[in-house]
Amino acid sequence: MSGANPGDHTSYFMSRLLAILLLALFAVPAIAQEDKKDAPVEEKLFTELGTPVGDFTLEERSGEIVRARDLLGKIWVAQFFYPGCNLCSRNTPTMQKLQDHFRGKSDVRLVSIDLLNERLETLREFANDHQADPVQWLFLTGHEDLVNDIVRRSFFNMVFRKKNPAAGDVIAHSTRLVLIDPHGTLVGYVDGTDAKAADVLKAEIDRLRSRRRMDERIPITGADLPRFNALLNSICTVLLLLGWILIRLRLETLHKLVMLLALAVSIIFLSSYLFYHFVVLEMEPMRFRGEGAVRYVYFGILLSHTILAITVAPLAIYITVQGLRDARKMHVKLARWTLPIWLYVSVTGVVVYWMLYRITW
């Protein structure tokens, strides 16, 4: 942290930083790609999405107008159906099971979207036949072309009218049930005809409700924590660069102060990061939405960031102790590698945040 050798040059530091960058950005993505090839394919009943639901305006069986924004703040499941549909009779029981399980829960809604623009009276009869709660289980309808466009554009589901339909098979459509979170994000979908569909959705909804309760208990919401963590990484980057400049100017006292601040910021970041991933996300990783080459770049950066972060943590503490003890020779020797690694970890922390949360792929 202090007592830099006057013979140290900027090029010496930059050569190490360049070596680390080259290793991370080229070697690590290649390793990540090979790991992906060898990894076994795991089939999951619940498929994650992570995209915002599009806006829509439809009419409920009660005659009230319902918009997508009216459901913000609710956790809801969307079903696509029409009365008399043979296929729909296989996923409607799943909706009934969800209603029974979450009955009386004001933050959970079920939304069945009619694909045939049936009369409201027909929808009311269908709802009554399935003991649908008028508040918790909504039945929405609208002009057929409008509804079909909403299903495709907002929910990314297949739907079209058959040319030579049989009775009860007029519309070809998906049996997927789509889960939407309180922020209006499509969390994922499940095949509503699967025997395990209700149990899978119950677990996913319970998880969303648990996260929401956690957000209400802490001053910074779960959605704010990634931004807060990126800010901490940015501050740490500035402090590390400032500390390096100060020691180049041989301002040892200021160098010590700035580097101690950088270490403190890193410790705060680590605490916040662990809280977010272990408590808020319950150890479930956020899904990266990019496809193609950018996916390899992202996972390469993420993997290198993670490995080097684990490496730099004990190194940063050790060289800090050596600097405070005035063990200059060991401090300078290790700092030549620790500082560029620490900088790389801080910078890529911000890069990962932007790639995962801010950039629309």
Coordinates of C-alpha atoms in Angstrom, one line a residue:
M1 CA 0.0 0.0 0.0
S2 CA 3.0 2.2 0.4
G3 CA 6.7 2.5 -0.5
A4 CA 6.5 1.8 -4.2
N5 CA 9.8 1.2 -5.9
P6 CA 10.8 4.3 -8.0
G7 CA 11.9 1.9 -10.7
D8 CA 8.3 0.6 -11.2
H9 CA 6.9 1.9 -14.5
T10 CA 3.4 2.4 -15.8
S11 CA 4.1 0.0 -18.6
Y12 CA 4.9 -2.7 -16.0
F13 CA 1.4 -2.3 -14.5
M14 CA -0.3 -2.1 -17.8
S15 CA 1.3 -5.2 -19.1
R16 CA -0.2 -7.2 -16.2
L17 CA -3.6 -5.7 -16.7
L18 CA -3.5 -6.5 -20.4
A19 CA -2.4 -10.1 -19.7
I20 CA -5.4 -10.5 -17.3
L21 CA -7.8 -9.0 -19.8
L22 CA -6.6 -11.3 -22.6
L23 CA -6.8 -14.4 -20.5
A24 CA -10.3 -13.5 -19.3
L25 CA -11.8 -12.4 -22.7
F26 CA -10.4 -15.1 -24.9
A27 CA -9.4 -18.2 -22.9
V28 CA -12.3 -18.2 -20.5
P29 CA -15.1 -17.9 -23.1
A30 CA -13.6 -20.9 -24.9
I31 CA -13.7 -22.9 -21.7
A32 CA -17.2 -21.9 -21.0
Q33 CA -18.2 -23.0 -24.5
E34 CA -16.7 -26.4 -24.1
D35 CA -18.4 -26.8 -20.7
K36 CA -21.7 -26.0 -22.4
K37 CA -21.1 -28.7 -25.0
D38 CA -20.3 -31.3 -22.4
A39 CA -23.1 -30.4 -20.0
P40 CA -26.1 -32.7 -20.0
V41 CA -29.4 -31.3 -21.2
E42 CA -31.9 -31.1 -18.4
E43 CA -35.6 -31.0 -19.3
K44 CA -37.7 -28.7 -17.1
L45 CA -41.4 -28.5 -16.9
F46 CA -41.2 -24.8 -16.1
T47 CA -39.6 -22.7 -18.9
E48 CA -38.3 -19.3 -17.9
L49 CA -38.9 -16.2 -20.0
G50 CA -38.0 -12.9 -18.3
T51 CA -39.6 -10.5 -20.8
P52 CA -42.2 -7.8 -20.1
V53 CA -45.8 -8.5 -20.9
G54 CA -47.2 -6.2 -23.6
D55 CA -50.0 -3.8 -23.0
F56 CA -53.6 -4.9 -23.7
T57 CA -57.2 -3.7 -23.1
L58 CA -59.9 -6.4 -22.8
E59 CA -63.4 -6.7 -21.4
E60 CA -64.1 -8.9 -18.3
R61 CA -67.2 -11.1 -18.0
S62 CA -68.6 -8.5 -15.6
G63 CA -68.5 -5.9 -18.3
E64 CA -65.6 -4.0 -16.8
I65 CA -62.6 -3.0 -18.9
V66 CA -59.3 -4.6 -17.7
R67 CA -55.9 -3.4 -18.9
A68 CA -52.5 -5.0 -18.4
R69 CA -51.5 -2.1 -16.0
D70 CA -54.5 -2.9 -13.8
L71 CA -52.7 -6.2 -12.9
L72 CA -49.4 -4.5 -11.8
G73 CA -48.7 -5.4 -8.2
K74 CA -50.4 -8.8 -8.7
I75 CA -48.9 -12.2 -9.4
W76 CA -51.1 -13.8 -12.1
V77 CA -51.4 -16.8 -14.4
A78 CA -52.7 -16.4 -17.9
Q79 CA -54.7 -19.1 -19.7
F80 CA -55.8 -19.0 -23.4
F81 CA -59.1 -20.8 -24.0
Y82 CA -62.6 -20.6 -25.4
P83 CA -65.8 -22.3 -24.1
G84 CA -66.4 -25.6 -25.8
C85 CA -62.7 -26.1 -26.5
N86 CA -61.7 -29.8 -26.1
L87 CA -58.1 -28.9 -25.5
C88 CA -58.9 -26.3 -22.9
S89 CA -60.7 -28.8 -20.7
R90 CA -57.3 -30.3 -20.0
N91 CA -55.7 -27.2 -18.5
T92 CA -58.7 -25.5 -16.9
P93 CA -58.5 -28.0 -14.0
T94 CA -55.0 -26.7 -13.3
M95 CA -56.5 -23.2 -13.0
Q96 CA -59.1 -24.5 -10.6
K97 CA -56.4 -26.1 -8.4
L98 CA -54.5 -22.8 -8.3
Q99 CA -57.7 -21.0 -7.3
D100 CA -58.3 -23.5 -4.5
H101 CA -54.8 -23.2 -3.3
F102 CA -54.6 -19.4 -3.3
R103 CA -58.2 -18.6 -2.4
G104 CA -58.5 -15.4 -0.5
K105 CA -54.9 -14.3 -1.4
S106 CA -55.4 -10.7 -2.7
D107 CA -52.0 -10.6 -4.5
V108 CA -52.7 -13.6 -6.7
R109 CA -55.0 -13.5 -9.8
L110 CA -56.0 -16.0 -12.5
V111 CA -56.7 -14.6 -16.0
S112 CA -58.4 -16.7 -18.7
I113 CA -58.3 -15.0 -22.1
D114 CA -61.1 -16.0 -24.5
L115 CA -59.9 -16.5 -28.1
L116 CA -63.4 -16.5 -29.8
N117 CA -64.9 -13.3 -28.6
E118 CA -67.8 -15.1 -26.9
R119 CA -70.7 -13.2 -25.4
L120 CA -70.2 -12.1 -21.8
E121 CA -73.1 -14.2 -20.8
T122 CA -71.4 -17.3 -22.2
L123 CA -68.2 -16.4 -20.2
R124 CA -70.2 -16.0 -17.1
E125 CA -71.8 -19.4 -17.5
F126 CA -68.5 -21.0 -18.1
A127 CA -67.0 -19.2 -15.0
N128 CA -69.9 -20.3 -12.9
D129 CA -69.6 -23.9 -14.1
H130 CA -66.0 -23.9 -12.8
Q131 CA -66.8 -22.1 -9.5
A132 CA -64.6 -19.2 -10.6
D133 CA -64.3 -16.4 -8.0
P134 CA -65.4 -13.2 -9.6
V135 CA -62.5 -11.2 -8.0
Q136 CA -59.6 -13.7 -8.2
W137 CA -60.3 -15.5 -11.5
L138 CA -60.9 -13.1 -14.4
F139 CA -62.3 -14.0 -17.8
L140 CA -61.3 -11.5 -20.5
T141 CA -62.5 -11.2 -24.1
G142 CA -62.4 -8.9 -27.1
H143 CA -62.4 -8.9 -30.9
E144 CA -60.9 -12.2 -32.1
D145 CA -58.2 -10.5 -34.2
L146 CA -57.3 -8.2 -31.4
V147 CA -57.1 -11.1 -28.9
N148 CA -55.0 -13.2 -31.2
D149 CA -52.6 -10.3 -31.7
I150 CA -52.3 -9.8 -27.9
V151 CA -51.7 -13.5 -27.4
R152 CA -48.9 -13.5 -29.9
R153 CA -47.3 -10.1 -29.2
S154 CA -47.7 -9.9 -25.4
F155 CA -47.5 -13.6 -24.4
F156 CA -45.5 -15.0 -27.3
N157 CA -48.0 -17.9 -27.8
M158 CA -49.2 -19.6 -30.9
V159 CA -52.8 -19.1 -32.0
F160 CA -54.7 -19.2 -35.3
R161 CA -58.1 -20.2 -36.6
K162 CA -58.3 -23.6 -38.4
K163 CA -59.5 -23.8 -42.0
N164 CA -61.6 -27.0 -41.6
P165 CA -62.2 -27.2 -37.9
A166 CA -64.0 -30.0 -36.1
A167 CA -66.4 -29.4 -33.3
G168 CA -64.6 -28.1 -30.2
D169 CA -61.4 -27.5 -32.2
V170 CA -62.0 -24.2 -34.0
I171 CA -58.8 -22.4 -32.8
A172 CA -55.3 -23.9 -32.7
H173 CA -53.6 -22.6 -29.7
S174 CA -51.1 -23.4 -27.0
T175 CA -52.0 -25.1 -23.7
R176 CA -49.3 -23.1 -21.9
L177 CA -50.2 -21.3 -18.7
V178 CA -48.0 -18.2 -18.3
L179 CA -46.8 -16.8 -15.0
I180 CA -46.5 -13.0 -14.7
D181 CA -44.9 -11.3 -11.7
P182 CA -46.0 -8.0 -9.9
H183 CA -43.8 -5.9 -12.2
G184 CA -45.5 -7.2 -15.3
T185 CA -42.7 -9.5 -16.4
L186 CA -43.4 -12.9 -18.0
V187 CA -41.6 -15.2 -15.5
G188 CA -42.2 -18.3 -17.5
Y189 CA -44.7 -20.9 -18.6
V190 CA -45.7 -24.5 -18.0
D191 CA -47.8 -26.9 -20.1
G192 CA -51.2 -26.6 -18.3
T193 CA -52.2 -30.2 -19.3
D194 CA -49.2 -31.8 -17.4
A195 CA -50.2 -33.5 -14.2
K196 CA -47.5 -31.6 -12.3
A197 CA -48.4 -28.2 -13.7
A198 CA -50.4 -27.0 -10.7
D199 CA -47.7 -28.0 -8.2
V200 CA -45.0 -26.3 -10.3
L201 CA -47.0 -23.1 -10.5
K202 CA -47.8 -23.2 -6.8
A203 CA -44.1 -23.4 -6.0
E204 CA -43.2 -20.5 -8.4
I205 CA -46.0 -18.3 -7.1
D206 CA -45.0 -19.0 -3.5
R207 CA -41.5 -18.0 -4.4
L208 CA -42.6 -14.7 -5.9
R209 CA -44.8 -14.0 -2.9
S210 CA -41.8 -14.7 -0.6
R211 CA -39.6 -12.3 -2.5
R212 CA -42.2 -9.6 -2.4
R213 CA -42.5 -9.9 1.3
M214 CA -38.8 -9.6 1.6
D215 CA -38.8 -6.5 -0.6
E216 CA -41.4 -4.9 1.8
R217 CA -39.2 -5.6 4.8
I218 CA -36.0 -4.0 3.6
P219 CA -35.4 -0.3 2.9
I220 CA -33.8 -1.1 -0.5
T221 CA -35.9 -3.3 -2.7
G222 CA -34.6 -6.4 -4.4
A223 CA -34.9 -4.6 -7.7
D224 CA -32.6 -1.8 -6.4
L225 CA -29.8 -4.0 -5.1
P226 CA -28.2 -4.8 -8.5
R227 CA -28.0 -1.1 -9.3
F228 CA -26.6 -0.4 -5.8
N229 CA -24.0 -3.1 -6.3
A230 CA -23.0 -1.7 -9.7
L231 CA -22.6 1.7 -8.0
L232 CA -20.3 0.2 -5.4
N233 CA -18.2 -1.4 -8.1
S234 CA -17.9 1.9 -9.9
I235 CA -16.8 3.7 -6.7
C236 CA -14.3 1.0 -6.1
T237 CA -12.9 1.4 -9.6
V238 CA -12.4 5.1 -9.1
L239 CA -10.7 4.6 -5.7
L240 CA -8.3 2.0 -7.1
L241 CA -7.2 4.2 -9.9
L242 CA -6.9 7.2 -7.6
G243 CA -4.8 5.0 -5.2
W244 CA -2.5 4.0 -8.0
I245 CA -2.0 7.6 -9.1
L246 CA -1.3 8.7 -5.5
I247 CA 1.4 6.1 -5.0
R248 CA 2.9 7.0 -8.3
L249 CA 3.1 10.5 -6.9
R250 CA 4.6 9.1 -3.7
L251 CA 1.7 10.5 -1.6
E252 CA 1.8 7.4 0.7
T253 CA -0.6 8.7 3.4
L254 CA -3.3 9.6 1.0
H255 CA -2.6 6.3 -0.9
K256 CA -3.2 4.3 2.3
L257 CA -6.5 6.2 3.1
V258 CA -7.8 5.7 -0.5
M259 CA -6.9 2.0 -0.6
L260 CA -8.5 1.4 2.8
L261 CA -11.7 3.1 1.5
A262 CA -11.5 0.8 -1.6
L263 CA -11.3 -2.2 0.6
A264 CA -14.2 -1.0 2.7
V265 CA -16.4 -0.4 -0.4
S266 CA -15.5 -3.9 -1.6
I267 CA -16.5 -5.5 1.7
I268 CA -19.9 -3.6 1.6
F269 CA -20.3 -4.8 -2.0
L270 CA -19.6 -8.4 -1.1
S271 CA -22.2 -8.2 1.8
S272 CA -24.8 -6.7 -0.5
Y273 CA -24.1 -9.2 -3.3
L274 CA -24.4 -12.2 -1.0
F275 CA -27.6 -10.8 0.6
Y276 CA -29.2 -10.3 -2.9
H277 CA -28.3 -13.7 -4.2
F278 CA -28.9 -15.8 -1.1
V279 CA -31.8 -14.0 0.5
V280 CA -33.6 -12.0 -2.3
L281 CA -33.1 -14.4 -5.2
E282 CA -32.9 -17.5 -2.9
M283 CA -29.8 -18.7 -4.8
E284 CA -31.6 -18.7 -8.1
P285 CA -29.5 -17.1 -10.9
M286 CA -30.8 -14.3 -13.1
R287 CA -31.3 -15.5 -16.6
F288 CA -29.3 -13.7 -19.3
R289 CA -31.5 -12.9 -22.3
G290 CA -28.9 -12.5 -25.0
E291 CA -28.5 -15.1 -27.7
G292 CA -25.7 -16.1 -30.1
A293 CA -22.1 -14.8 -29.8
V294 CA -23.0 -12.2 -27.1
R295 CA -24.0 -15.1 -24.8
Y296 CA -20.5 -16.5 -24.9
V297 CA -19.0 -13.1 -24.3
Y298 CA -21.3 -12.6 -21.3
F299 CA -20.6 -15.9 -19.7
G300 CA -16.9 -15.6 -20.4
I301 CA -16.9 -12.2 -18.6
L302 CA -19.1 -13.5 -15.8
L303 CA -16.9 -16.6 -15.3
S304 CA -13.6 -14.7 -15.3
H305 CA -15.2 -12.0 -13.0
T306 CA -16.3 -14.7 -10.5
I307 CA -13.0 -16.6 -10.5
L308 CA -10.8 -13.5 -10.2
A309 CA -13.2 -12.1 -7.5
I310 CA -12.6 -15.2 -5.4
T311 CA -8.9 -14.9 -6.0
V312 CA -8.5 -11.2 -5.2
A313 CA -10.5 -11.1 -2.0
P314 CA -7.8 -12.7 0.2
L315 CA -5.0 -11.0 -1.8
A316 CA -6.5 -7.6 -1.2
I317 CA -6.8 -8.2 2.6
Y318 CA -3.3 -9.7 2.7
I319 CA -1.5 -6.8 0.9
T320 CA -3.5 -4.3 3.0
V321 CA -2.1 -6.0 6.2
Q322 CA 1.4 -6.0 4.7
G323 CA 1.1 -2.3 3.8
L324 CA -0.1 -1.4 7.3
R325 CA 2.8 -3.3 8.8
D326 CA 5.2 -1.5 6.4
A327 CA 6.3 -4.7 4.9
R328 CA 7.1 -2.9 1.7
K329 CA 8.9 -5.5 -0.3
M330 CA 6.1 -8.1 -0.1
H331 CA 3.4 -5.4 -0.4
V332 CA 4.8 -4.0 -3.7
K333 CA 5.5 -7.5 -5.1
L334 CA 1.9 -8.7 -4.6
A335 CA 0.3 -5.3 -5.4
R336 CA 1.7 -5.5 -8.9
W337 CA -0.7 -8.3 -9.6
T338 CA -3.5 -7.7 -7.1
L339 CA -4.3 -4.1 -8.3
P340 CA -4.9 -5.0 -12.0
I341 CA -7.0 -8.1 -10.9
W342 CA -9.0 -5.9 -8.4
L343 CA -9.6 -3.4 -11.2
Y344 CA -10.7 -6.0 -13.6
V345 CA -13.2 -7.4 -11.1
S346 CA -14.6 -4.0 -10.3
V347 CA -15.0 -3.0 -14.0
T348 CA -16.5 -6.3 -15.1
G349 CA -18.9 -6.1 -12.2
V350 CA -20.4 -3.0 -13.8
V351 CA -20.2 -4.6 -17.3
V352 CA -22.1 -7.7 -16.0
Y353 CA -24.8 -5.5 -14.4
W354 CA -25.4 -3.6 -17.7
M355 CA -25.5 -6.8 -19.8
L356 CA -27.8 -8.5 -17.4
Y357 CA -30.2 -5.8 -16.3
R358 CA -29.9 -2.7 -18.5
I359 CA -29.3 -3.7 -22.1
T360 CA -32.2 -5.0 -24.1
W361 CA -31.1 -8.0 -26.2

